[in-house]
Amino acid sequence: MIEQELINKYEREKDMYKAWGNFVLSKIVDELSNKVSNIEAFLKVNCFPRIKETDSLVAKAFYRNKGYDDPYNEITDKVGIRFVVLLQEDIKIVTEV
């Protein structure tokens, strides 16, 4: 895959990744709500899906010497969510979910 092909594909699929991130966030928050008494107090910052910027994806795919055979499919952090909690034992709850 050449650089422009990767860019075009990613731009077409960005909304899908955002939707996937929102779906995963919703599922995790719903499940956490069943495990903790006050989800707003448990999560210390608002969670939202973060979509990788196109330039960052291109740099990772082609300019950081990662050695990808199929960069588009091998790069797995196109969308991510950060959960911030207060206590180390709270991390275990998020991990279990």
XYZ file of N, CA, C and O in Angstrom:
388
model
N 0.851 -1.175 0.000
C 0.000 0.000 0.000
C 0.896 1.237 0.000
O 1.815 1.336 0.795
N 0.607 2.148 -0.886
C 1.376 3.389 -0.924
C 0.723 4.414 0.013
O -0.421 4.244 0.441
N 1.465 5.458 0.291
C 1.026 6.452 1.262
C -0.351 7.032 0.947
O -1.219 7.100 1.818
N -0.583 7.437 -0.296
C -1.864 8.059 -0.638
C -3.021 7.074 -0.501
O -4.117 7.463 -0.094
N -2.788 5.814 -0.805
C -3.839 4.798 -0.630
C -4.210 4.660 0.844
O -5.388 4.550 1.185
N -3.201 4.650 1.712
C -3.454 4.560 3.147
C -4.256 5.768 3.626
O -5.231 5.627 4.358
N -3.857 6.954 3.185
C -4.562 8.175 3.566
C -6.015 8.116 3.118
O -6.941 8.389 3.899
N -6.244 7.756 1.878
C -7.609 7.707 1.351
C -8.467 6.711 2.120
O -9.618 7.011 2.477
N -7.923 5.541 2.367
C -8.682 4.506 3.090
C -9.001 4.971 4.504
O -10.130 4.827 4.980
N -8.009 5.540 5.190
C -8.226 5.982 6.561
C -9.258 7.111 6.629
O -10.132 7.111 7.497
N -9.174 8.048 5.717
C -10.143 9.149 5.705
C -11.564 8.620 5.471
O -12.514 9.126 6.063
N -11.696 7.600 4.643
C -13.017 6.989 4.406
C -13.524 6.267 5.651
O -14.731 6.198 5.876
N -12.626 5.711 6.449
C -13.018 4.856 7.565
C -12.966 5.537 8.926
O -13.354 4.929 9.925
N -12.544 6.788 8.997
C -12.428 7.476 10.284
C -13.733 7.475 11.068
O -13.737 7.252 12.276
N -14.836 7.736 10.394
C -16.130 7.760 11.088
C -16.462 6.394 11.681
O -17.056 6.307 12.757
N -16.066 5.331 10.991
C -16.289 3.986 11.504
C -15.496 3.771 12.799
O -16.004 3.224 13.773
N -14.237 4.229 12.810
C -13.420 4.081 14.017
C -13.994 4.892 15.169
O -14.008 4.451 16.315
N -14.488 6.086 14.875
C -15.107 6.900 15.924
C -16.359 6.208 16.462
O -16.570 6.161 17.678
N -17.169 5.657 15.581
C -18.369 4.939 16.016
C -17.997 3.723 16.866
O -18.634 3.439 17.883
N -16.966 3.007 16.444
C -16.497 1.846 17.215
C -16.020 2.291 18.601
O -16.353 1.670 19.607
N -15.262 3.366 18.657
C -14.794 3.881 19.940
C -15.948 4.270 20.845
O -15.943 3.973 22.051
N -16.963 4.922 20.295
C -18.147 5.292 21.089
C -18.890 4.062 21.585
O -19.367 4.028 22.722
N -18.990 3.041 20.743
C -19.647 1.793 21.135
C -18.900 1.127 22.293
O -19.497 0.739 23.298
N -17.586 1.007 22.149
C -16.772 0.373 23.197
C -16.857 1.188 24.487
O -17.025 0.628 25.575
N -16.752 2.506 24.377
C -16.862 3.365 25.556
C -18.190 3.141 26.266
O -18.237 2.968 27.484
N -19.260 3.128 25.506
C -20.589 2.923 26.088
C -20.686 1.588 26.820
O -21.199 1.515 27.943
N -20.183 0.534 26.205
C -20.236 -0.793 26.821
C -19.416 -0.836 28.118
O -19.844 -1.401 29.117
N -18.234 -0.255 28.090
C -17.381 -0.279 29.278
C -17.990 0.552 30.397
O -18.041 0.114 31.551
N -18.469 1.747 30.088
C -19.074 2.590 31.115
C -20.327 1.930 31.688
O -20.547 1.963 32.912
N -21.128 1.303 30.849
C -22.311 0.592 31.344
C -21.917 -0.506 32.318
O -22.517 -0.656 33.386
N -20.912 -1.268 31.956
C -20.471 -2.368 32.817
C -19.831 -1.831 34.101
O -20.053 -2.378 35.184
N -19.046 -0.773 33.997
C -18.462 -0.162 35.197
C -19.551 0.350 36.133
O -19.430 0.250 37.356
N -20.620 0.881 35.554
C -21.728 1.401 36.367
C -22.364 0.306 37.206
O -22.929 0.588 38.274
N -22.280 -0.930 36.733
C -22.808 -2.059 37.505
C -21.868 -2.481 38.627
O -22.265 -3.197 39.538
N -20.614 -2.048 38.571
C -19.604 -2.486 39.535
C -19.249 -1.420 40.579
O -18.715 -1.756 41.625
N -19.497 -0.154 40.266
C -19.151 0.924 41.198
C -20.417 1.718 41.527
O -21.347 1.780 40.722
N -20.410 2.325 42.715
C -21.628 3.012 43.152
C -21.830 4.368 42.469
O -22.963 4.802 42.290
N -20.739 5.039 42.092
C -20.858 6.361 41.485
C -19.836 6.473 40.354
O -18.673 6.805 40.588
N -20.279 6.238 39.136
C -19.370 6.217 37.983
C -18.715 7.583 37.762
O -17.554 7.659 37.382
N -19.442 8.672 38.036
C -18.870 10.007 37.836
C -17.707 10.257 38.791
O -16.724 10.904 38.433
N -17.792 9.744 40.013
C -16.701 9.895 40.973
C -15.574 8.906 40.684
O -14.403 9.204 40.922
N -15.908 7.745 40.164
C -14.924 6.701 39.888
C -13.994 7.117 38.757
O -12.774 6.969 38.858
N -14.571 7.636 37.670
C -13.762 8.102 36.530
C -13.399 9.560 36.763
O -14.268 10.414 36.881
N -12.109 9.854 36.836
C -11.638 11.183 37.244
C -11.648 12.210 36.122
O -11.563 13.408 36.392
N -11.698 11.784 34.879
C -11.829 12.702 33.745
C -12.854 12.115 32.777
O -13.090 10.903 32.764
N -13.449 12.977 31.992
C -14.395 12.495 30.987
C -13.669 11.617 29.975
O -12.591 11.974 29.495
N -14.278 10.503 29.657
C -13.706 9.585 28.671
C -14.314 9.871 27.307
O -15.507 10.154 27.200
N -13.488 9.770 26.302
C -13.966 9.907 24.931
C -13.003 9.171 24.017
O -11.818 9.037 24.332
N -13.507 8.670 22.882
C -12.614 8.000 21.933
C -11.660 9.011 21.295
O -12.048 10.127 20.973
N -10.415 8.612 21.161
C -9.409 9.420 20.488
C -9.078 8.730 19.178
O -8.676 7.577 19.159
N -9.282 9.435 18.089
C -8.988 8.902 16.764
C -7.605 9.389 16.354
O -7.298 10.576 16.453
N -6.767 8.474 15.903
C -5.406 8.839 15.484
C -5.479 9.826 14.320
O -6.272 9.664 13.398
N -4.679 10.866 14.399
C -4.601 11.838 13.312
C -3.995 11.162 12.077
O -3.113 10.314 12.192
N -4.453 11.561 10.913
C -3.978 10.968 9.665
C -2.465 11.102 9.526
O -1.781 10.142 9.168
N -1.929 12.271 9.829
C -0.478 12.480 9.728
C 0.287 11.527 10.643
O 1.355 11.034 10.285
N -0.243 11.292 11.818
C 0.402 10.385 12.767
C 0.378 8.950 12.249
O 1.354 8.202 12.386
N -0.737 8.564 11.642
C -0.848 7.223 11.064
C 0.159 7.045 9.923
O 0.855 6.035 9.847
N 0.265 8.043 9.074
C 1.209 7.992 7.945
C 2.639 7.895 8.462
O 3.433 7.075 7.984
N 2.971 8.704 9.452
C 4.330 8.679 10.006
C 4.646 7.313 10.597
O 5.732 6.762 10.372
N 3.705 6.759 11.335
C 3.925 5.456 11.942
C 4.050 4.370 10.875
O 4.875 3.470 10.979
N 3.252 4.471 9.842
C 3.228 3.441 8.795
C 4.471 3.460 7.919
O 4.969 2.400 7.518
N 4.979 4.655 7.622
C 6.010 4.756 6.588
C 7.348 5.363 7.025
O 8.343 5.178 6.340
N 7.377 6.095 8.135
C 8.580 6.869 8.435
C 9.230 6.555 9.783
O 10.201 7.185 10.147
N 8.725 5.600 10.505
C 9.313 5.288 11.816
C 10.012 3.930 11.843
O 10.276 3.393 12.902
N 10.270 3.396 10.669
C 11.002 2.126 10.561
C 10.409 1.026 11.430
O 11.124 0.320 12.122
N 9.087 0.870 11.368
C 8.407 -0.168 12.140
C 8.447 -1.519 11.433
O 8.172 -2.532 12.051
N 8.727 -1.518 10.138
C 8.838 -2.770 9.409
C 7.513 -3.464 9.141
O 7.448 -4.690 9.062
N 6.455 -2.694 8.978
C 5.147 -3.284 8.686
C 5.119 -3.871 7.285
O 5.583 -3.252 6.336
N 4.550 -5.057 7.149
C 4.264 -5.621 5.835
C 2.964 -5.048 5.290
O 2.818 -4.832 4.094
N 1.998 -4.856 6.177
C 0.679 -4.333 5.840
C 0.322 -3.279 6.886
O -0.424 -3.561 7.828
N 0.873 -2.071 6.753
C 0.743 -1.089 7.832
C -0.693 -0.769 8.220
O -0.990 -0.630 9.402
N -1.577 -0.672 7.267
C -2.945 -0.283 7.609
C -3.581 -1.292 8.559
O -4.233 -0.918 9.526
N -3.388 -2.559 8.282
C -3.995 -3.597 9.118
C -3.168 -3.929 10.355
O -3.712 -4.438 11.332
N -1.886 -3.654 10.323
C -1.038 -3.970 11.471
C -1.038 -2.880 12.540
O -0.745 -3.162 13.700
N -1.363 -1.664 12.182
C -1.437 -0.585 13.173
C -2.774 -0.721 13.897
O -3.831 -0.606 13.287
N -2.684 -0.975 15.193
C -3.892 -1.312 15.953
C -4.391 -0.190 16.850
O -5.397 -0.368 17.538
N -3.731 0.951 16.837
C -4.156 2.030 17.726
C -4.797 3.194 16.956
O -4.548 4.353 17.246
N -5.660 2.874 16.016
C -6.332 3.921 15.250
C -7.362 4.649 16.108
O -7.703 5.793 15.839
N -7.872 3.970 17.110
C -8.805 4.580 18.061
C -8.447 4.061 19.448
O -8.043 2.907 19.608
N -8.575 4.940 20.427
C -8.274 4.543 21.797
C -9.108 5.345 22.780
O -9.667 6.393 22.438
N -9.209 4.827 23.999
C -9.936 5.499 25.070
C -9.068 5.434 26.316
O -8.519 4.372 26.629
N -8.954 6.529 27.017
C -8.187 6.563 28.260
C -9.159 6.649 29.439
O -10.022 7.520 29.469
N -8.989 5.735 30.375
C -9.776 5.741 31.601
C -8.858 6.159 32.743
O -7.852 5.500 32.999
N -9.190 7.251 33.403
C -8.384 7.757 34.514
C -9.156 7.524 35.806
O -10.292 7.977 35.957
N -8.521 6.778 36.720
C -9.112 6.478 38.025
C -8.138 6.930 39.108
O -6.981 7.238 38.836
N -8.599 6.948 40.348
C -7.782 7.468 41.432
C -6.827 6.429 42.012
O -5.656 6.699 42.226
N -7.327 5.235 42.262
C -6.557 4.244 42.998
C -6.091 3.105 42.101
O -6.770 2.745 41.138
N -4.962 2.518 42.481
C -4.429 1.404 41.700
C -5.421 0.237 41.650
O -5.564 -0.414 40.623
N -6.120 -0.011 42.753
C -7.098 -1.113 42.738
C -8.279 -0.827 41.807
O -8.948 -1.740 41.336
N -8.513 0.458 41.510
C -9.560 0.809 40.551
C -9.175 0.389 39.135
O -10.049 0.079 38.312
N -7.882 0.367 38.869
C -7.408 -0.091 37.552
C -7.841 -1.535 37.322
O -8.244 -1.901 36.217
N -7.792 -2.344 38.358
C -8.199 -3.746 38.254
C -9.657 -3.876 37.846
O -10.014 -4.754 37.056
N -10.503 -2.984 38.360
C -11.926 -3.021 38.013
C -12.098 -2.732 36.528
O -12.832 -3.441 35.820
N -11.418 -1.694 36.041
C -11.502 -1.355 34.615
C -10.959 -2.494 33.775
O -11.551 -2.878 32.766
N -9.855 -3.055 34.186
C -9.237 -4.173 33.443
C -10.163 -5.369 33.369
O -10.284 -6.003 32.311
N -10.840 -5.682 34.457
C -11.779 -6.812 34.450
C -12.920 -6.591 33.473
O -13.355 -7.517 32.804
N -13.404 -5.358 33.419
C -14.496 -5.035 32.495
C -13.993 -5.150 31.079
O -14.634 -5.703 30.218
